[in-house]
Amino acid sequence: MLGIAAAVLFFVAFLINAADIGTNDVFSSTNVMLLGLIALALHLAGIGAARTNHTTGRRRPWSRHY
């Protein structure tokens, strides 16, 4: 999920930079890009990933154990 957020932030930073939109210092293209890098780093670190519980011990009907 954070990977998608990073991609969106990078796209917004690209649009701000490409369209030469005048924004205040908080929403400059560099700051939005840095927020995207933070989201990407958290995604690569495994934070915000979907967690599944495979230790329930119940058998799935499609798995065959011979």
Short mmCIF file of N, CA, C and O in Angstrom, two decimals:
data_model
loop_
_atom_site.label_atom_id
_atom_site.label_comp_id
_atom_site.label_asym_id
_atom_site.label_seq_id
_atom_site.Cartn_x
_atom_site.Cartn_y
_atom_site.Cartn_z
N MET A 1 0.82 -1.19 0.00
CA MET A 1 0.00 0.00 0.00
C MET A 1 0.87 1.26 0.00
O MET A 1 0.55 2.23 -0.67
N LEU A 2 1.95 1.21 0.75
CA LEU A 2 2.84 2.37 0.76
C LEU A 2 3.56 2.54 -0.57
O LEU A 2 3.94 3.65 -0.93
N GLY A 3 3.75 1.45 -1.30
CA GLY A 3 4.36 1.54 -2.62
C GLY A 3 3.47 2.31 -3.58
O GLY A 3 3.95 3.11 -4.39
N ILE A 4 2.17 2.10 -3.50
CA ILE A 4 1.23 2.83 -4.34
C ILE A 4 1.20 4.30 -3.94
O ILE A 4 1.18 5.19 -4.80
N ALA A 5 1.23 4.55 -2.64
CA ALA A 5 1.26 5.94 -2.17
C ALA A 5 2.52 6.65 -2.65
O ALA A 5 2.49 7.83 -3.03
N ALA A 6 3.65 5.93 -2.65
CA ALA A 6 4.90 6.52 -3.13
C ALA A 6 4.80 6.85 -4.61
O ALA A 6 5.25 7.91 -5.05
N ALA A 7 4.20 5.95 -5.39
CA ALA A 7 4.04 6.21 -6.82
C ALA A 7 3.17 7.43 -7.08
O ALA A 7 3.46 8.25 -7.95
N VAL A 8 2.11 7.57 -6.30
CA VAL A 8 1.23 8.74 -6.45
C VAL A 8 1.97 10.02 -6.08
O VAL A 8 1.86 11.04 -6.78
N LEU A 9 2.74 9.98 -5.01
CA LEU A 9 3.50 11.16 -4.60
C LEU A 9 4.55 11.54 -5.63
O LEU A 9 4.77 12.72 -5.91
N PHE A 10 5.21 10.54 -6.22
CA PHE A 10 6.18 10.82 -7.27
C PHE A 10 5.50 11.44 -8.49
O PHE A 10 6.04 12.35 -9.13
N PHE A 11 4.30 10.96 -8.83
CA PHE A 11 3.58 11.51 -9.97
C PHE A 11 3.16 12.96 -9.70
O PHE A 11 3.27 13.81 -10.58
N VAL A 12 2.70 13.23 -8.49
CA VAL A 12 2.33 14.61 -8.13
C VAL A 12 3.55 15.52 -8.17
O VAL A 12 3.48 16.65 -8.68
N ALA A 13 4.68 15.04 -7.68
CA ALA A 13 5.92 15.82 -7.73
C ALA A 13 6.33 16.09 -9.17
O ALA A 13 6.78 17.19 -9.51
N PHE A 14 6.16 15.08 -10.04
CA PHE A 14 6.47 15.27 -11.45
C PHE A 14 5.56 16.32 -12.08
O PHE A 14 6.02 17.18 -12.84
N LEU A 15 4.27 16.26 -11.76
CA LEU A 15 3.34 17.24 -12.33
C LEU A 15 3.65 18.66 -11.85
O LEU A 15 3.58 19.60 -12.64
N ILE A 16 3.98 18.80 -10.58
CA ILE A 16 4.33 20.13 -10.05
C ILE A 16 5.57 20.66 -10.76
O ILE A 16 5.63 21.82 -11.15
N ASN A 17 6.54 19.79 -10.97
CA ASN A 17 7.79 20.20 -11.61
C ASN A 17 7.58 20.45 -13.10
O ASN A 17 8.07 21.44 -13.65
N ALA A 18 6.86 19.57 -13.80
CA ALA A 18 6.70 19.68 -15.26
C ALA A 18 5.81 20.87 -15.64
O ALA A 18 6.07 21.54 -16.64
N ALA A 19 4.77 21.12 -14.86
CA ALA A 19 3.86 22.21 -15.18
C ALA A 19 4.34 23.53 -14.62
O ALA A 19 3.72 24.56 -14.87
N ASP A 20 5.43 23.49 -13.88
CA ASP A 20 6.00 24.70 -13.26
C ASP A 20 4.94 25.44 -12.45
O ASP A 20 4.77 26.65 -12.56
N ILE A 21 4.23 24.67 -11.64
CA ILE A 21 3.18 25.23 -10.79
C ILE A 21 3.83 25.93 -9.61
O ILE A 21 4.68 25.37 -8.93
N GLY A 22 3.42 27.15 -9.37
CA GLY A 22 3.95 27.89 -8.23
C GLY A 22 3.22 27.50 -6.96
O GLY A 22 2.05 27.81 -6.79
N THR A 23 3.90 26.80 -6.09
CA THR A 23 3.31 26.41 -4.81
C THR A 23 4.13 27.04 -3.69
O THR A 23 5.21 27.58 -3.91
N ASN A 24 3.59 26.96 -2.50
CA ASN A 24 4.37 27.47 -1.37
C ASN A 24 5.50 26.50 -1.04
O ASN A 24 5.64 25.45 -1.65
N ASP A 25 6.31 26.82 -0.09
CA ASP A 25 7.50 26.03 0.21
C ASP A 25 7.18 24.64 0.76
O ASP A 25 7.99 23.73 0.65
N VAL A 26 6.00 24.48 1.34
CA VAL A 26 5.66 23.19 1.93
C VAL A 26 5.36 22.16 0.85
O VAL A 26 5.75 21.01 0.94
N PHE A 27 4.67 22.56 -0.21
CA PHE A 27 4.26 21.63 -1.25
C PHE A 27 5.09 21.78 -2.52
O PHE A 27 4.59 21.64 -3.62
N SER A 28 6.36 22.05 -2.37
CA SER A 28 7.23 22.11 -3.54
C SER A 28 7.46 20.70 -4.07
O SER A 28 7.23 19.71 -3.38
N SER A 29 7.92 20.61 -5.31
CA SER A 29 8.11 19.28 -5.91
C SER A 29 9.17 18.48 -5.16
O SER A 29 9.07 17.25 -5.05
N THR A 30 10.16 19.16 -4.61
CA THR A 30 11.21 18.45 -3.87
C THR A 30 10.65 17.84 -2.58
O THR A 30 10.96 16.69 -2.24
N ASN A 31 9.82 18.59 -1.88
CA ASN A 31 9.25 18.06 -0.63
C ASN A 31 8.29 16.91 -0.90
O ASN A 31 8.26 15.93 -0.14
N VAL A 32 7.50 17.00 -1.97
CA VAL A 32 6.59 15.90 -2.30
C VAL A 32 7.38 14.67 -2.72
O VAL A 32 7.04 13.54 -2.37
N MET A 33 8.49 14.89 -3.44
CA MET A 33 9.35 13.77 -3.83
C MET A 33 9.97 13.11 -2.59
O MET A 33 10.07 11.89 -2.51
N LEU A 34 10.37 13.91 -1.62
CA LEU A 34 10.94 13.35 -0.40
C LEU A 34 9.90 12.56 0.39
O LEU A 34 10.23 11.52 0.98
N LEU A 35 8.66 13.01 0.39
CA LEU A 35 7.60 12.23 1.02
C LEU A 35 7.41 10.89 0.30
O LEU A 35 7.17 9.86 0.93
N GLY A 36 7.52 10.91 -1.02
CA GLY A 36 7.44 9.67 -1.78
C GLY A 36 8.58 8.73 -1.45
O GLY A 36 8.40 7.52 -1.37
N LEU A 37 9.78 9.29 -1.28
CA LEU A 37 10.92 8.45 -0.91
C LEU A 37 10.76 7.84 0.48
O LEU A 37 11.14 6.70 0.72
N ILE A 38 10.18 8.60 1.39
CA ILE A 38 9.91 8.06 2.73
C ILE A 38 8.91 6.92 2.65
O ILE A 38 9.09 5.86 3.27
N ALA A 39 7.83 7.11 1.87
CA ALA A 39 6.83 6.05 1.72
C ALA A 39 7.43 4.82 1.05
O ALA A 39 7.14 3.69 1.43
N LEU A 40 8.31 5.03 0.07
CA LEU A 40 8.95 3.90 -0.60
C LEU A 40 9.90 3.16 0.34
O LEU A 40 9.95 1.93 0.35
N ALA A 41 10.63 3.90 1.16
CA ALA A 41 11.53 3.27 2.12
C ALA A 41 10.75 2.46 3.16
O ALA A 41 11.16 1.35 3.52
N LEU A 42 9.62 2.99 3.62
CA LEU A 42 8.80 2.23 4.57
C LEU A 42 8.21 0.99 3.92
O LEU A 42 8.10 -0.07 4.55
N HIS A 43 7.85 1.11 2.64
CA HIS A 43 7.32 -0.05 1.92
C HIS A 43 8.39 -1.14 1.79
O HIS A 43 8.11 -2.32 2.01
N LEU A 44 9.60 -0.75 1.44
CA LEU A 44 10.68 -1.72 1.29
C LEU A 44 11.10 -2.31 2.63
O LEU A 44 11.61 -3.43 2.68
N ALA A 45 10.88 -1.58 3.71
CA ALA A 45 11.20 -2.10 5.04
C ALA A 45 10.13 -3.06 5.55
O ALA A 45 10.32 -3.72 6.57
N GLY A 46 9.02 -3.14 4.86
CA GLY A 46 7.97 -4.07 5.26
C GLY A 46 6.92 -3.47 6.16
O GLY A 46 6.03 -4.17 6.62
N ILE A 47 7.00 -2.19 6.41
CA ILE A 47 6.00 -1.52 7.25
C ILE A 47 4.78 -1.21 6.39
O ILE A 47 4.89 -0.70 5.29
N GLY A 48 3.62 -1.53 6.89
CA GLY A 48 2.39 -1.27 6.14
C GLY A 48 2.01 -2.41 5.21
O GLY A 48 1.05 -2.31 4.47
N ALA A 49 2.75 -3.50 5.24
CA ALA A 49 2.44 -4.64 4.38
C ALA A 49 1.28 -5.42 4.98
O ALA A 49 1.07 -5.44 6.19
N ALA A 50 0.53 -6.06 4.12
CA ALA A 50 -0.58 -6.88 4.59
C ALA A 50 -0.02 -8.10 5.30
O ALA A 50 0.87 -8.78 4.81
N ARG A 51 -0.54 -8.36 6.46
CA ARG A 51 -0.07 -9.50 7.24
C ARG A 51 -1.09 -10.62 7.16
O ARG A 51 -2.28 -10.41 7.37
N THR A 52 -0.61 -11.79 6.87
CA THR A 52 -1.49 -12.96 6.82
C THR A 52 -1.06 -13.94 7.90
O THR A 52 0.11 -14.04 8.24
N ASN A 53 -2.00 -14.67 8.40
CA ASN A 53 -1.73 -15.63 9.45
C ASN A 53 -1.81 -17.03 8.85
O ASN A 53 -2.88 -17.56 8.61
N HIS A 54 -0.65 -17.64 8.59
CA HIS A 54 -0.61 -18.97 8.01
C HIS A 54 -0.41 -20.05 9.07
O HIS A 54 -0.17 -21.20 8.74
N THR A 55 -0.51 -19.70 10.31
CA THR A 55 -0.25 -20.67 11.37
C THR A 55 -1.54 -21.16 12.01
O THR A 55 -1.53 -21.58 13.15
N THR A 56 -2.64 -21.11 11.29
CA THR A 56 -3.90 -21.53 11.88
C THR A 56 -3.99 -23.04 12.02
O THR A 56 -4.69 -23.54 12.89
N GLY A 57 -3.29 -23.78 11.15
CA GLY A 57 -3.29 -25.23 11.27
C GLY A 57 -4.45 -25.89 10.57
O GLY A 57 -4.51 -27.11 10.50
N ARG A 58 -5.39 -25.16 10.05
CA ARG A 58 -6.49 -25.83 9.37
C ARG A 58 -6.08 -26.11 7.93
O ARG A 58 -5.31 -25.39 7.33
N ARG A 59 -6.63 -27.17 7.41
CA ARG A 59 -6.29 -27.60 6.07
C ARG A 59 -7.18 -26.93 5.05
O ARG A 59 -8.39 -26.87 5.22
N ARG A 60 -6.59 -26.50 3.99
CA ARG A 60 -7.37 -25.91 2.90
C ARG A 60 -7.85 -27.03 1.99
O ARG A 60 -7.11 -27.97 1.73
N PRO A 61 -9.05 -26.93 1.45
CA PRO A 61 -9.56 -28.03 0.63
C PRO A 61 -8.79 -28.23 -0.66
O PRO A 61 -8.80 -29.32 -1.21
N TRP A 62 -8.12 -27.24 -1.16
CA TRP A 62 -7.41 -27.39 -2.44
C TRP A 62 -5.98 -27.88 -2.26
O TRP A 62 -5.32 -28.17 -3.23
N SER A 63 -5.51 -27.96 -1.04
CA SER A 63 -4.15 -28.46 -0.82
C SER A 63 -4.20 -29.96 -0.57
O SER A 63 -4.98 -30.45 0.24
N ARG A 64 -3.38 -30.68 -1.30
CA ARG A 64 -3.35 -32.13 -1.18
C ARG A 64 -2.04 -32.55 -0.54
O ARG A 64 -0.97 -32.23 -1.03
N HIS A 65 -2.14 -33.26 0.54
CA HIS A 65 -0.96 -33.79 1.22
C HIS A 65 -1.03 -35.31 1.17
O HIS A 65 -1.90 -35.91 1.79
N TYR A 66 -0.15 -35.92 0.41
CA TYR A 66 -0.15 -37.37 0.30
C TYR A 66 0.88 -38.00 1.18
O TYR A 66 1.91 -37.53 1.44
#
